[in-house]
Short mmCIF file of C-alpha atoms and ligand atoms in Angstrom, two decimals:
data_model
loop_
_atom_site.label_atom_id
_atom_site.label_comp_id
_atom_site.label_asym_id
_atom_site.label_seq_id
_atom_site.Cartn_x
_atom_site.Cartn_y
_atom_site.Cartn_z
CA MET X 25 -83.94 -12.51 -15.92
CA PRO X 26 -80.08 -11.72 -15.96
CA PRO X 27 -78.40 -12.17 -19.09
CA ALA X 28 -76.77 -15.37 -19.39
CA PHE X 29 -73.17 -13.90 -20.25
CA VAL X 30 -70.57 -16.54 -21.53
CA SER X 31 -67.18 -16.49 -19.57
CA PRO X 32 -64.86 -14.73 -21.26
CA ASP X 33 -62.48 -17.76 -21.11
CA ARG X 34 -65.08 -18.85 -23.61
CA ILE X 35 -64.22 -16.03 -25.99
CA ARG X 36 -60.62 -16.07 -25.86
CA SER X 37 -60.74 -19.79 -26.82
CA LEU X 38 -63.39 -19.06 -29.68
CA PHE X 39 -60.94 -16.45 -30.63
CA ALA X 40 -57.79 -18.12 -30.86
CA ARG X 41 -59.37 -21.07 -32.70
CA ALA X 42 -60.59 -18.57 -35.30
CA MET X 43 -57.34 -16.92 -35.39
CA SER X 44 -55.88 -20.25 -35.77
CA ASP X 45 -58.29 -21.32 -38.69
CA MET X 46 -57.62 -17.97 -40.22
CA TYR X 47 -53.34 -18.12 -40.27
CA ARG X 48 -53.80 -21.67 -41.22
CA ALA X 49 -55.84 -20.40 -44.81
CA GLU X 50 -53.12 -17.40 -44.85
CA VAL X 51 -49.94 -19.22 -44.28
CA PRO X 52 -50.14 -22.97 -44.86
CA LEU X 53 -46.89 -23.69 -43.78
CA TYR X 54 -48.24 -22.90 -40.34
CA GLY X 55 -50.54 -25.69 -40.56
CA THR X 56 -47.64 -27.95 -41.23
CA LEU X 57 -46.16 -26.80 -38.04
CA ILE X 58 -49.34 -27.25 -35.96
CA GLU X 59 -49.46 -30.71 -37.12
CA LEU X 60 -46.10 -31.55 -36.85
CA VAL X 61 -45.70 -30.10 -32.92
CA ALA X 62 -48.67 -32.35 -32.11
CA ARG X 63 -46.82 -35.49 -33.64
CA ILE X 64 -43.79 -34.38 -31.56
CA ASN X 65 -45.79 -33.50 -28.38
CA ALA X 66 -47.55 -37.00 -28.39
CA ASP X 67 -44.75 -38.72 -29.13
CA THR X 68 -42.73 -36.93 -26.12
CA LEU X 69 -45.72 -37.55 -23.45
CA ARG X 70 -45.33 -41.34 -24.56
CA ALA X 71 -41.29 -41.69 -24.24
CA ASP X 72 -41.93 -39.70 -20.91
CA PRO X 73 -44.49 -41.10 -18.62
CA ALA X 74 -43.02 -39.25 -15.65
CA LEU X 75 -43.37 -35.68 -17.64
CA ALA X 76 -47.26 -36.92 -18.80
CA ALA X 77 -47.73 -37.32 -15.50
CA GLN X 78 -46.85 -33.94 -14.28
CA VAL X 79 -48.71 -32.49 -17.58
CA GLU X 80 -51.92 -34.29 -16.35
CA ARG X 81 -51.30 -33.26 -12.74
CA ASN X 82 -51.42 -29.52 -13.94
CA GLY X 83 -54.50 -29.60 -16.40
CA GLU X 84 -52.47 -28.91 -18.71
CA ARG X 85 -52.86 -31.95 -21.58
CA GLU X 86 -55.98 -30.12 -22.75
CA ARG X 87 -54.12 -26.38 -23.07
CA LEU X 88 -51.08 -27.97 -24.91
CA ASP X 89 -53.16 -28.74 -28.33
CA LEU X 90 -55.05 -25.20 -27.70
CA GLU X 91 -51.73 -23.37 -27.06
CA ARG X 92 -50.52 -20.58 -29.40
CA HIS X 93 -49.04 -17.06 -29.17
CA GLY X 94 -49.68 -14.54 -31.82
CA ALA X 95 -47.58 -11.09 -32.50
CA ILE X 96 -48.80 -7.75 -33.85
CA ARG X 97 -47.68 -4.22 -34.21
CA VAL X 98 -49.74 -1.10 -33.87
CA GLY X 99 -48.92 2.57 -34.46
CA SER X 100 -50.44 5.29 -32.04
CA ALA X 101 -51.64 5.20 -28.41
CA ALA X 102 -55.46 5.16 -29.46
CA GLU X 103 -54.90 1.85 -31.35
CA LEU X 104 -53.20 0.68 -28.82
CA SER X 105 -55.68 1.64 -25.83
CA MET X 106 -58.47 0.07 -27.79
CA LEU X 107 -56.65 -3.27 -28.29
CA ARG X 108 -56.81 -3.12 -24.39
CA ARG X 109 -60.41 -2.81 -24.58
CA LEU X 110 -60.56 -5.24 -26.91
CA PHE X 111 -58.75 -8.31 -25.19
CA ALA X 112 -60.09 -7.63 -21.89
CA VAL X 113 -63.37 -8.53 -23.30
CA MET X 114 -61.17 -12.17 -23.78
CA GLY X 115 -60.10 -12.22 -20.12
CA MET X 116 -56.39 -10.55 -21.44
CA PHE X 117 -54.73 -8.38 -19.67
CA PRO X 118 -51.18 -6.72 -20.66
CA VAL X 119 -48.09 -7.87 -18.44
CA GLY X 120 -44.48 -7.35 -18.56
CA TYR X 121 -43.07 -4.21 -20.30
CA TYR X 122 -40.34 -4.99 -22.74
CA ASP X 123 -38.29 -2.48 -24.58
CA LEU X 124 -36.89 -3.57 -27.90
CA SER X 125 -34.68 -0.20 -29.03
CA VAL X 126 -31.93 -1.41 -27.34
CA ALA X 127 -32.12 -3.99 -30.00
CA GLY X 128 -32.44 -1.49 -32.78
CA VAL X 129 -36.12 -1.72 -33.23
CA PRO X 130 -38.37 1.51 -32.74
CA VAL X 131 -40.85 -0.03 -30.59
CA HIS X 132 -42.01 -1.01 -27.00
CA SER X 133 -44.23 -4.00 -26.15
CA THR X 134 -46.35 -5.85 -23.44
CA ALA X 135 -48.13 -9.02 -23.75
CA PHE X 136 -52.24 -9.23 -23.08
CA ARG X 137 -52.76 -12.79 -21.38
CA PRO X 138 -54.95 -14.27 -19.07
CA LEU X 139 -53.68 -13.88 -15.22
CA ASP X 140 -55.05 -16.46 -12.91
CA GLY X 141 -54.69 -19.94 -12.95
CA ALA X 142 -58.14 -21.29 -13.66
CA SER X 143 -57.86 -18.94 -16.72
CA LEU X 144 -54.44 -19.99 -18.10
CA ALA X 145 -55.64 -23.73 -17.54
CA ALA X 146 -58.48 -23.04 -20.07
CA ASN X 147 -56.49 -21.42 -22.75
CA PRO X 148 -53.70 -19.68 -22.23
CA PHE X 149 -53.79 -17.62 -25.83
CA ARG X 150 -51.27 -14.55 -25.52
CA VAL X 151 -50.21 -11.76 -27.88
CA PHE X 152 -47.28 -10.07 -27.89
CA THR X 153 -48.24 -6.45 -28.80
CA SER X 154 -45.74 -3.90 -29.86
CA LEU X 155 -46.22 0.21 -30.50
CA LEU X 156 -44.16 1.85 -32.57
CA ARG X 157 -42.39 4.59 -31.33
CA LEU X 158 -42.28 7.42 -34.58
CA GLU X 159 -39.92 9.52 -31.78
CA LEU X 160 -36.98 7.61 -32.24
CA ILE X 161 -37.05 8.17 -36.41
CA GLY X 162 -34.61 10.51 -37.16
CA ASP X 163 -36.56 12.04 -40.14
CA ALA X 164 -39.06 14.73 -39.32
CA ALA X 165 -41.09 15.04 -42.51
CA LEU X 166 -41.33 11.14 -42.53
CA ARG X 167 -42.12 10.79 -38.94
CA GLN X 168 -44.90 13.74 -39.64
CA GLN X 169 -45.97 11.74 -42.59
CA ALA X 170 -46.45 8.36 -40.97
CA ALA X 171 -48.03 9.82 -37.90
CA ALA X 172 -50.68 11.52 -40.56
CA ILE X 173 -51.15 8.30 -42.10
CA LEU X 174 -52.14 6.16 -38.76
CA ALA X 175 -54.10 9.07 -37.98
CA GLY X 176 -56.44 8.74 -40.96
CA ARG X 177 -57.28 5.12 -40.11
CA ASP X 178 -59.29 3.11 -38.20
CA ILE X 179 -58.22 -0.86 -37.22
CA PHE X 180 -61.58 -1.94 -35.56
CA THR X 181 -64.81 -2.72 -36.95
CA ALA X 182 -67.68 -0.66 -35.75
CA GLY X 183 -69.32 -3.94 -34.85
CA ALA X 184 -66.39 -4.58 -32.54
CA ARG X 185 -65.92 -1.00 -30.88
CA GLU X 186 -69.92 -1.23 -30.33
CA LEU X 187 -69.57 -4.93 -28.91
CA ILE X 188 -66.40 -3.75 -26.33
CA ALA X 189 -68.49 -0.90 -25.31
CA LYS X 190 -71.51 -3.17 -24.18
CA THR X 191 -69.37 -5.56 -22.66
CA GLU X 192 -68.26 -2.56 -20.40
CA ARG X 193 -71.20 -1.16 -19.84
CA ASP X 194 -73.14 -4.49 -18.94
CA GLY X 195 -70.49 -6.46 -17.72
CA GLY X 196 -70.45 -9.44 -20.41
CA LEU X 197 -71.62 -10.53 -23.68
CA ASP X 198 -74.70 -13.25 -24.20
CA GLU X 199 -73.49 -16.26 -26.55
CA ALA X 200 -74.54 -14.88 -29.69
CA ASP X 201 -72.86 -11.46 -28.95
CA ALA X 202 -69.44 -13.45 -28.14
CA GLN X 203 -69.62 -14.95 -31.69
CA ARG X 204 -70.10 -11.81 -33.48
CA PHE X 205 -67.53 -10.14 -31.35
CA VAL X 206 -64.85 -12.93 -32.47
CA ALA X 207 -66.21 -12.27 -36.32
CA GLU X 208 -65.32 -8.75 -35.54
CA ALA X 209 -62.32 -8.72 -33.47
CA LEU X 210 -60.51 -11.17 -36.33
CA GLU X 211 -61.00 -8.53 -38.89
CA THR X 212 -58.67 -6.26 -37.09
CA PHE X 213 -55.77 -8.76 -37.32
CA ARG X 214 -56.29 -10.26 -41.10
CA TRP X 215 -53.79 -10.03 -43.72
CA HIS X 216 -54.58 -6.90 -47.03
CA GLY X 217 -52.97 -7.75 -49.68
CA ASP X 218 -53.21 -4.27 -50.69
CA ALA X 219 -51.64 -1.42 -49.63
CA THR X 220 -52.73 2.16 -48.55
CA VAL X 221 -49.58 4.16 -49.72
CA SER X 222 -47.86 3.90 -52.94
CA LEU X 223 -44.88 1.93 -54.01
CA HIS X 224 -42.71 5.12 -53.59
CA ASP X 225 -43.89 5.86 -49.99
CA TYR X 226 -43.64 2.50 -48.76
CA HIS X 227 -40.06 2.61 -50.04
CA ALA X 228 -38.94 6.01 -48.05
CA LEU X 229 -41.06 4.48 -44.83
CA HIS X 230 -38.85 1.13 -45.73
CA ARG X 231 -35.61 2.98 -45.58
CA ALA X 232 -36.29 4.83 -42.07
CA HIS X 233 -37.30 1.09 -40.67
CA ARG X 234 -38.85 -2.01 -42.08
CA LEU X 235 -41.11 -2.02 -39.18
CA VAL X 236 -42.20 1.26 -40.04
CA ALA X 237 -43.27 0.47 -43.23
CA ASP X 238 -44.76 -2.57 -42.04
CA VAL X 239 -47.00 -0.49 -38.82
CA VAL X 240 -47.80 2.36 -41.01
CA CYS X 241 -48.41 1.29 -45.10
CA PHE X 242 -51.82 -1.24 -44.08
CA ARG X 243 -55.28 -0.99 -42.85
CA GLY X 244 -54.41 -3.32 -40.04
CA PRO X 245 -51.90 -4.68 -37.84
CA HIS X 246 -51.79 -8.09 -39.52
CA ILE X 247 -50.80 -10.95 -37.16
CA ASN X 248 -47.49 -11.47 -38.18
CA HIS X 249 -46.81 -15.11 -36.86
CA LEU X 250 -48.67 -17.71 -34.65
CA THR X 251 -46.72 -20.19 -32.60
CA PRO X 252 -47.89 -23.40 -31.02
CA ARG X 253 -45.89 -24.88 -27.95
CA THR X 254 -43.90 -28.12 -28.60
CA LEU X 255 -42.73 -30.00 -25.37
CA ASP X 256 -39.65 -30.79 -27.30
CA ILE X 257 -38.20 -27.96 -29.43
CA ASP X 258 -34.74 -29.95 -30.20
CA ALA X 259 -37.04 -32.36 -32.08
CA ALA X 260 -39.17 -30.10 -33.51
CA GLN X 261 -36.40 -27.98 -35.09
CA ALA X 262 -34.51 -31.31 -36.40
CA GLU X 263 -38.09 -32.14 -38.09
CA MET X 264 -38.59 -28.66 -39.69
CA GLN X 265 -34.86 -29.00 -41.21
CA ARG X 266 -35.68 -32.38 -41.95
CA ARG X 267 -38.76 -31.27 -44.17
CA GLY X 268 -36.50 -28.31 -45.95
CA ILE X 269 -38.59 -25.92 -43.83
CA ASP X 270 -36.55 -22.85 -43.98
CA ALA X 271 -35.74 -22.50 -40.10
CA LYS X 272 -33.35 -20.38 -38.30
CA ALA X 273 -30.06 -21.89 -37.67
CA VAL X 274 -29.91 -21.51 -33.71
CA ILE X 275 -32.67 -22.05 -31.27
CA GLU X 276 -33.22 -18.56 -29.00
CA GLY X 277 -32.86 -18.86 -25.75
CA PRO X 278 -31.37 -21.00 -23.09
CA PRO X 279 -29.91 -24.26 -23.81
CA ARG X 280 -31.56 -27.70 -23.62
CA ARG X 281 -32.18 -28.90 -19.82
CA ALA X 282 -33.36 -31.42 -17.66
CA VAL X 283 -35.62 -28.81 -16.14
CA PRO X 284 -36.71 -26.72 -19.35
CA VAL X 285 -36.83 -22.86 -18.05
CA LEU X 286 -37.91 -20.17 -19.60
CA LEU X 287 -38.79 -20.05 -23.06
CA ARG X 288 -37.12 -21.78 -25.91
CA GLN X 289 -38.04 -20.80 -29.82
CA THR X 290 -37.11 -21.69 -33.19
CA SER X 291 -38.72 -19.84 -36.72
CA PHE X 292 -38.89 -20.05 -39.65
CA LYS X 293 -37.90 -17.39 -42.16
CA ALA X 294 -40.52 -14.60 -43.30
CA LEU X 295 -41.97 -14.79 -46.44
CA GLU X 296 -42.03 -12.75 -49.20
CA GLU X 297 -45.47 -11.86 -49.94
CA THR X 298 -46.77 -9.67 -53.13
CA VAL X 299 -48.84 -6.81 -52.41
CA SER X 300 -50.16 -3.84 -54.39
CA PHE X 301 -49.68 -0.28 -53.80
CA PRO X 302 -51.94 2.59 -55.25
CA ASP X 303 -50.31 5.44 -57.03
CA ALA X 304 -51.59 8.82 -56.80
CA GLU X 305 -54.18 7.79 -59.89
CA GLY X 306 -55.45 4.95 -57.77
CA ARG X 307 -53.75 2.67 -60.53
CA LEU X 308 -52.42 -0.36 -58.41
CA ALA X 309 -48.52 -0.83 -58.91
CA PRO X 310 -47.20 -4.50 -57.77
CA GLY X 311 -44.65 -4.97 -54.91
CA THR X 312 -43.68 -6.88 -51.80
CA HIS X 313 -43.83 -7.24 -48.35
CA THR X 314 -41.96 -9.30 -46.00
CA ALA X 315 -43.94 -9.69 -42.36
CA ARG X 316 -45.15 -12.94 -41.65
CA PHE X 317 -43.23 -16.26 -40.32
CA GLY X 318 -43.60 -19.38 -38.18
CA GLU X 319 -42.52 -20.05 -35.08
CA ILE X 320 -42.30 -22.84 -32.64
CA GLU X 321 -41.64 -22.36 -29.04
CA GLN X 322 -41.05 -24.90 -26.03
CA ARG X 323 -41.79 -23.08 -21.99
CA GLY X 324 -40.31 -24.24 -18.85
CA LEU X 325 -39.90 -23.08 -15.67
CA ALA X 326 -41.01 -19.56 -14.93
CA LEU X 327 -38.40 -17.90 -13.04
CA THR X 328 -37.74 -15.94 -10.14
CA PRO X 329 -36.14 -12.43 -9.72
CA LYS X 330 -33.21 -14.39 -8.49
CA GLY X 331 -33.30 -17.19 -11.28
CA ARG X 332 -33.64 -14.70 -13.67
CA ALA X 333 -30.80 -12.57 -12.55
CA LEU X 334 -28.48 -15.98 -12.55
CA TYR X 335 -30.23 -17.00 -16.17
CA ASP X 336 -29.17 -13.30 -17.34
CA ALA X 337 -25.66 -13.60 -16.11
CA CYS X 338 -25.24 -17.20 -17.61
CA LEU X 339 -26.44 -15.61 -21.10
CA ALA X 340 -23.98 -12.73 -20.81
CA LYS X 341 -21.21 -15.16 -20.02
CA VAL X 342 -22.13 -16.50 -23.85
CA ARG X 343 -21.74 -13.37 -25.40
CA ASN X 344 -18.57 -12.81 -24.13
CA MET X 345 -17.27 -16.13 -24.82
CA GLN X 346 -14.56 -16.28 -27.49
CA GLY X 347 -16.13 -19.38 -29.69
CA ALA X 348 -13.83 -21.90 -32.09
CA GLY X 349 -16.27 -20.34 -34.53
CA SER X 350 -19.82 -19.19 -35.11
CA THR X 351 -21.44 -22.20 -36.30
CA PRO X 352 -24.81 -23.40 -34.95
CA GLY X 353 -22.69 -26.52 -33.41
CA ASP X 354 -20.35 -24.16 -31.15
CA TYR X 355 -23.11 -21.90 -30.35
CA GLN X 356 -25.26 -24.61 -28.37
CA GLU X 357 -21.56 -25.78 -27.40
CA ARG X 358 -20.66 -22.42 -25.77
CA LEU X 359 -24.40 -21.72 -24.41
CA ALA X 360 -24.23 -25.30 -22.43
CA ALA X 361 -20.81 -24.53 -21.33
CA ALA X 362 -22.17 -20.92 -19.77
CA PHE X 363 -25.20 -22.54 -18.21
CA ALA X 364 -23.00 -25.51 -16.43
CA ASP X 365 -23.57 -23.99 -13.13
CA PHE X 366 -27.30 -23.27 -13.59
CA PRO X 367 -28.93 -25.47 -11.38
CA ASP X 368 -30.78 -28.24 -13.49
CA THR X 369 -32.91 -30.32 -10.54
CA PRO X 370 -36.13 -29.31 -9.21
CA ASP X 371 -35.20 -29.92 -5.96
CA GLU X 372 -31.83 -27.54 -6.04
CA LEU X 373 -34.03 -24.89 -8.08
CA ARG X 374 -36.39 -24.62 -5.34
CA ARG X 375 -34.00 -24.97 -2.78
CA GLN X 376 -32.02 -22.00 -4.14
CA GLY X 377 -35.06 -20.12 -4.94
CA LEU X 378 -34.62 -20.11 -8.58
CA GLY X 379 -38.34 -20.41 -9.50
CA SER X 380 -42.00 -20.74 -8.71
CA PHE X 381 -43.52 -23.72 -8.12
CA ARG X 382 -47.28 -25.28 -7.62
CA TYR X 383 -47.34 -27.23 -4.53
CA ARG X 384 -50.14 -30.03 -3.91
CA PRO X 385 -50.82 -32.66 -1.91
CA THR X 386 -49.56 -36.45 -2.86
CA GLY X 387 -52.62 -38.07 -1.33
CA ALA X 388 -50.34 -40.70 -0.54
CA GLY X 389 -50.18 -42.44 3.06
CA ALA X 390 -48.00 -39.18 4.62
CA LYS X 391 -49.82 -36.61 6.10
CA PRO X 392 -48.54 -33.79 8.14
CA SER X 393 -49.69 -32.97 11.53
CA ALA X 394 -52.07 -30.09 12.30
CA ASP X 395 -48.61 -28.53 14.08
CA GLU X 396 -46.33 -28.99 10.90
CA ARG X 397 -49.42 -28.04 8.84
CA GLU X 398 -48.51 -24.17 10.55
CA THR X 399 -45.03 -24.47 10.62
CA LEU X 400 -43.42 -26.24 7.69
CA PRO X 401 -41.50 -24.68 5.48
CA PRO X 402 -42.52 -25.58 1.47
CA GLU X 403 -39.44 -27.56 1.00
CA ALA X 404 -39.89 -29.72 3.90
CA TRP X 405 -43.79 -30.65 2.74
CA VAL X 406 -41.72 -31.99 -0.76
CA ALA X 407 -39.12 -33.97 1.55
CA ARG X 408 -41.18 -35.57 3.97
CA GLY X 409 -43.87 -36.79 0.82
CA TYR X 410 -47.12 -34.52 1.63
CA ALA X 411 -46.58 -32.83 -1.41
CA SER X 412 -45.72 -32.87 -4.99
CA ALA X 413 -43.76 -29.33 -6.31
CA ASP X 414 -44.46 -28.94 -10.37
CA PRO X 415 -42.85 -25.96 -12.16
CA ILE X 416 -45.03 -23.26 -13.14
CA VAL X 417 -44.90 -22.49 -16.66
CA TYR X 418 -43.24 -19.65 -17.81
CA GLU X 419 -46.38 -17.60 -19.80
CA ASP X 420 -44.47 -14.55 -20.88
CA PHE X 421 -41.61 -13.36 -23.41
CA LEU X 422 -38.01 -13.00 -23.47
CA PRO X 423 -37.08 -9.67 -24.91
CA VAL X 424 -33.59 -11.40 -26.23
CA SER X 425 -35.12 -13.42 -28.40
CA ALA X 426 -38.12 -11.07 -29.29
CA ALA X 427 -35.43 -8.64 -30.98
CA GLY X 428 -34.04 -11.59 -32.49
CA LEU X 429 -37.11 -12.45 -34.07
CA PHE X 430 -38.18 -9.33 -35.26
CA GLN X 431 -34.72 -8.94 -36.78
CA SER X 432 -34.36 -12.11 -38.76
CA ASN X 433 -38.21 -12.03 -39.62
CA LEU X 434 -38.87 -8.35 -40.75
CA GLY X 435 -36.36 -9.91 -44.09
CA GLY X 436 -33.05 -7.70 -43.43
CA THR X 437 -29.59 -8.47 -41.76
CA GLU X 438 -28.44 -4.80 -40.98
CA GLN X 439 -28.41 -3.74 -37.47
CA ARG X 440 -29.53 -0.18 -36.46
CA ALA X 441 -28.80 0.89 -32.85
CA TYR X 442 -31.00 3.49 -30.55
CA ALA X 443 -29.73 4.32 -27.57
CA ALA X 444 -31.61 2.51 -24.40
CA ASN X 445 -34.86 4.04 -24.44
CA GLU X 446 -36.81 2.33 -21.92
CA ASN X 447 -39.84 4.43 -20.99
CA GLN X 448 -42.40 2.37 -19.23
CA ALA X 449 -44.63 5.36 -17.96
CA GLU X 450 -45.02 6.44 -21.44
CA PHE X 451 -46.13 2.92 -22.90
CA GLU X 452 -48.85 2.94 -20.00
CA ALA X 453 -50.04 6.30 -20.58
CA ALA X 454 -50.54 5.26 -24.20
CA LEU X 455 -52.03 2.02 -23.21
CA GLY X 456 -54.47 3.86 -20.64
CA ALA X 457 -53.45 1.13 -18.33
CA LYS X 458 -50.47 -0.29 -15.58
CA VAL X 459 -48.92 -3.19 -17.05
CA ASP X 460 -48.62 -6.33 -14.33
CA ASP X 461 -45.46 -7.35 -13.03
CA PRO X 462 -44.85 -10.92 -13.85
CA PHE X 463 -43.05 -11.63 -11.28
CA ALA X 464 -45.58 -10.93 -8.93
CA LEU X 465 -48.27 -13.18 -10.67
CA TYR X 466 -45.88 -16.37 -10.65
CA ALA X 467 -45.25 -15.73 -6.90
CA ARG X 468 -49.21 -15.48 -6.75
CA LEU X 469 -49.60 -18.49 -8.17
CA GLN X 470 -47.05 -20.25 -6.06
CA GLU X 471 -48.40 -18.78 -2.49
CA GLU X 472 -51.91 -19.78 -3.68
CA SER X 473 -51.26 -23.36 -3.91
CA LEU X 474 -49.05 -23.13 -0.94
CA ALA X 475 -52.32 -21.58 0.83
CA ALA X 476 -54.54 -24.81 -0.48
CA LEU X 477 -52.18 -26.76 0.49
CA ARG X 478 -52.26 -25.52 4.33
CA LYS X 479 -55.96 -26.10 4.17
CA ALA X 480 -56.29 -29.47 2.88
C1 OOG H 9 -42.83 -9.90 -32.06
C2 OOG H 9 -41.73 -10.46 -31.80
C3 OOG H 9 -41.55 -11.06 -30.30
C4 OOG H 9 -41.98 -13.48 -29.45
O1 OOG H 9 -42.17 -14.89 -29.50
O2 OOG H 9 -40.91 -12.91 -28.77
C5 OOG H 9 -42.03 -12.43 -30.22
C6 OOG H 9 -43.11 -9.55 -33.34
O3 OOG H 9 -41.97 -9.61 -34.30
O4 OOG H 9 -44.01 -8.41 -33.77
O5 OOG H 9 -43.66 -13.12 -30.75
NI1 NI H 10 -43.32 -14.91 -31.14
#
């Protein structure tokens, strides 16, 4: 009898739930965010029947309450490539390359996430994963010390390693192994209240960059936030402020739109947490470390390369505008002004080829002829009432917001600049695989919906 493997989607769902429970216990404010977002989502759907219908049509109601992303930072190629194999067990694969050195953060990153429509609908859980780039640290002695510490740690349990190997060998895991895998994998993401280095070494690494200390001084890459998805981030932001949560002043990303695009995010500031540091005699000295925070996001339309170029151009305008002042209100105004020319109806976004859409038969009276089926462009299907077209959700990240998060959430305000150091080839060599191109994945989702439409 063949073994009864459970699907990677199920393992991912089990893992996302376990991670959420763990983070809720570790960071109680996260529980508050979850509850706040669930309420706002229910209210938003009640107040907006068209949105509710769209969410329903796309099978997104279920995933909405499950939806989270997390973030971790690792220190070596060995750790990154092992993570790739761990995430593959859960049907999560590396998508996109993000160079954050331009923003003064010595890492480059990818997002591990499900790829196809059915897996995304089942549970879109994703983890933004960054690799420390020690080569960007100026002090050679410190660089060597950090590399030696990293070389001496293993962030994976023996059980996790064994079950990853078993999956690769046998092609899957049965239910009992899947449960065991989730428990073992979770260990890698846990917070450690004790550092592996002395307070003195911590401070030295911290001076090189806060992020170096965060990656190097602990036994594992603690998950540093877990982000639920809201349908109305302005309402979520107002509610955070009303409850006295120390939220960031501005929402990162595009302005509020009738058709939300890409990703808008807000967060509360990172917590300063007590950590003990062993000295040479093994005595523990108290100190603190700042890494973990809370974040909420709203996801919108996945843009095509043409749409993304327009988005980037609009955003660049904001930076060049001389604002009346620098209050959050002024920023929102400037942002809205800069995006005035960005189309904001589904029809116009589609006509100009700025976004990716999922087409499906309306099931209404009107039906295309056999001939139309072959020749009619997608736009005409919608115009003639044969098909509906809904925005495909952006599943990835924005490097500019990510950099803003890194900066505000490592607890510091100082800005550092590294020269632009994009090196995707080196990242992929460390990862042991190529990353997928997000634009190609969105194009494929749209193409698949069109192919199904023509066959229907
Ligand atoms: C990752 C920050 C990126 C996002 O939502 O853009 C991120 C980090 O701080 O490790 O999570
Ligand atoms: Ni995030």
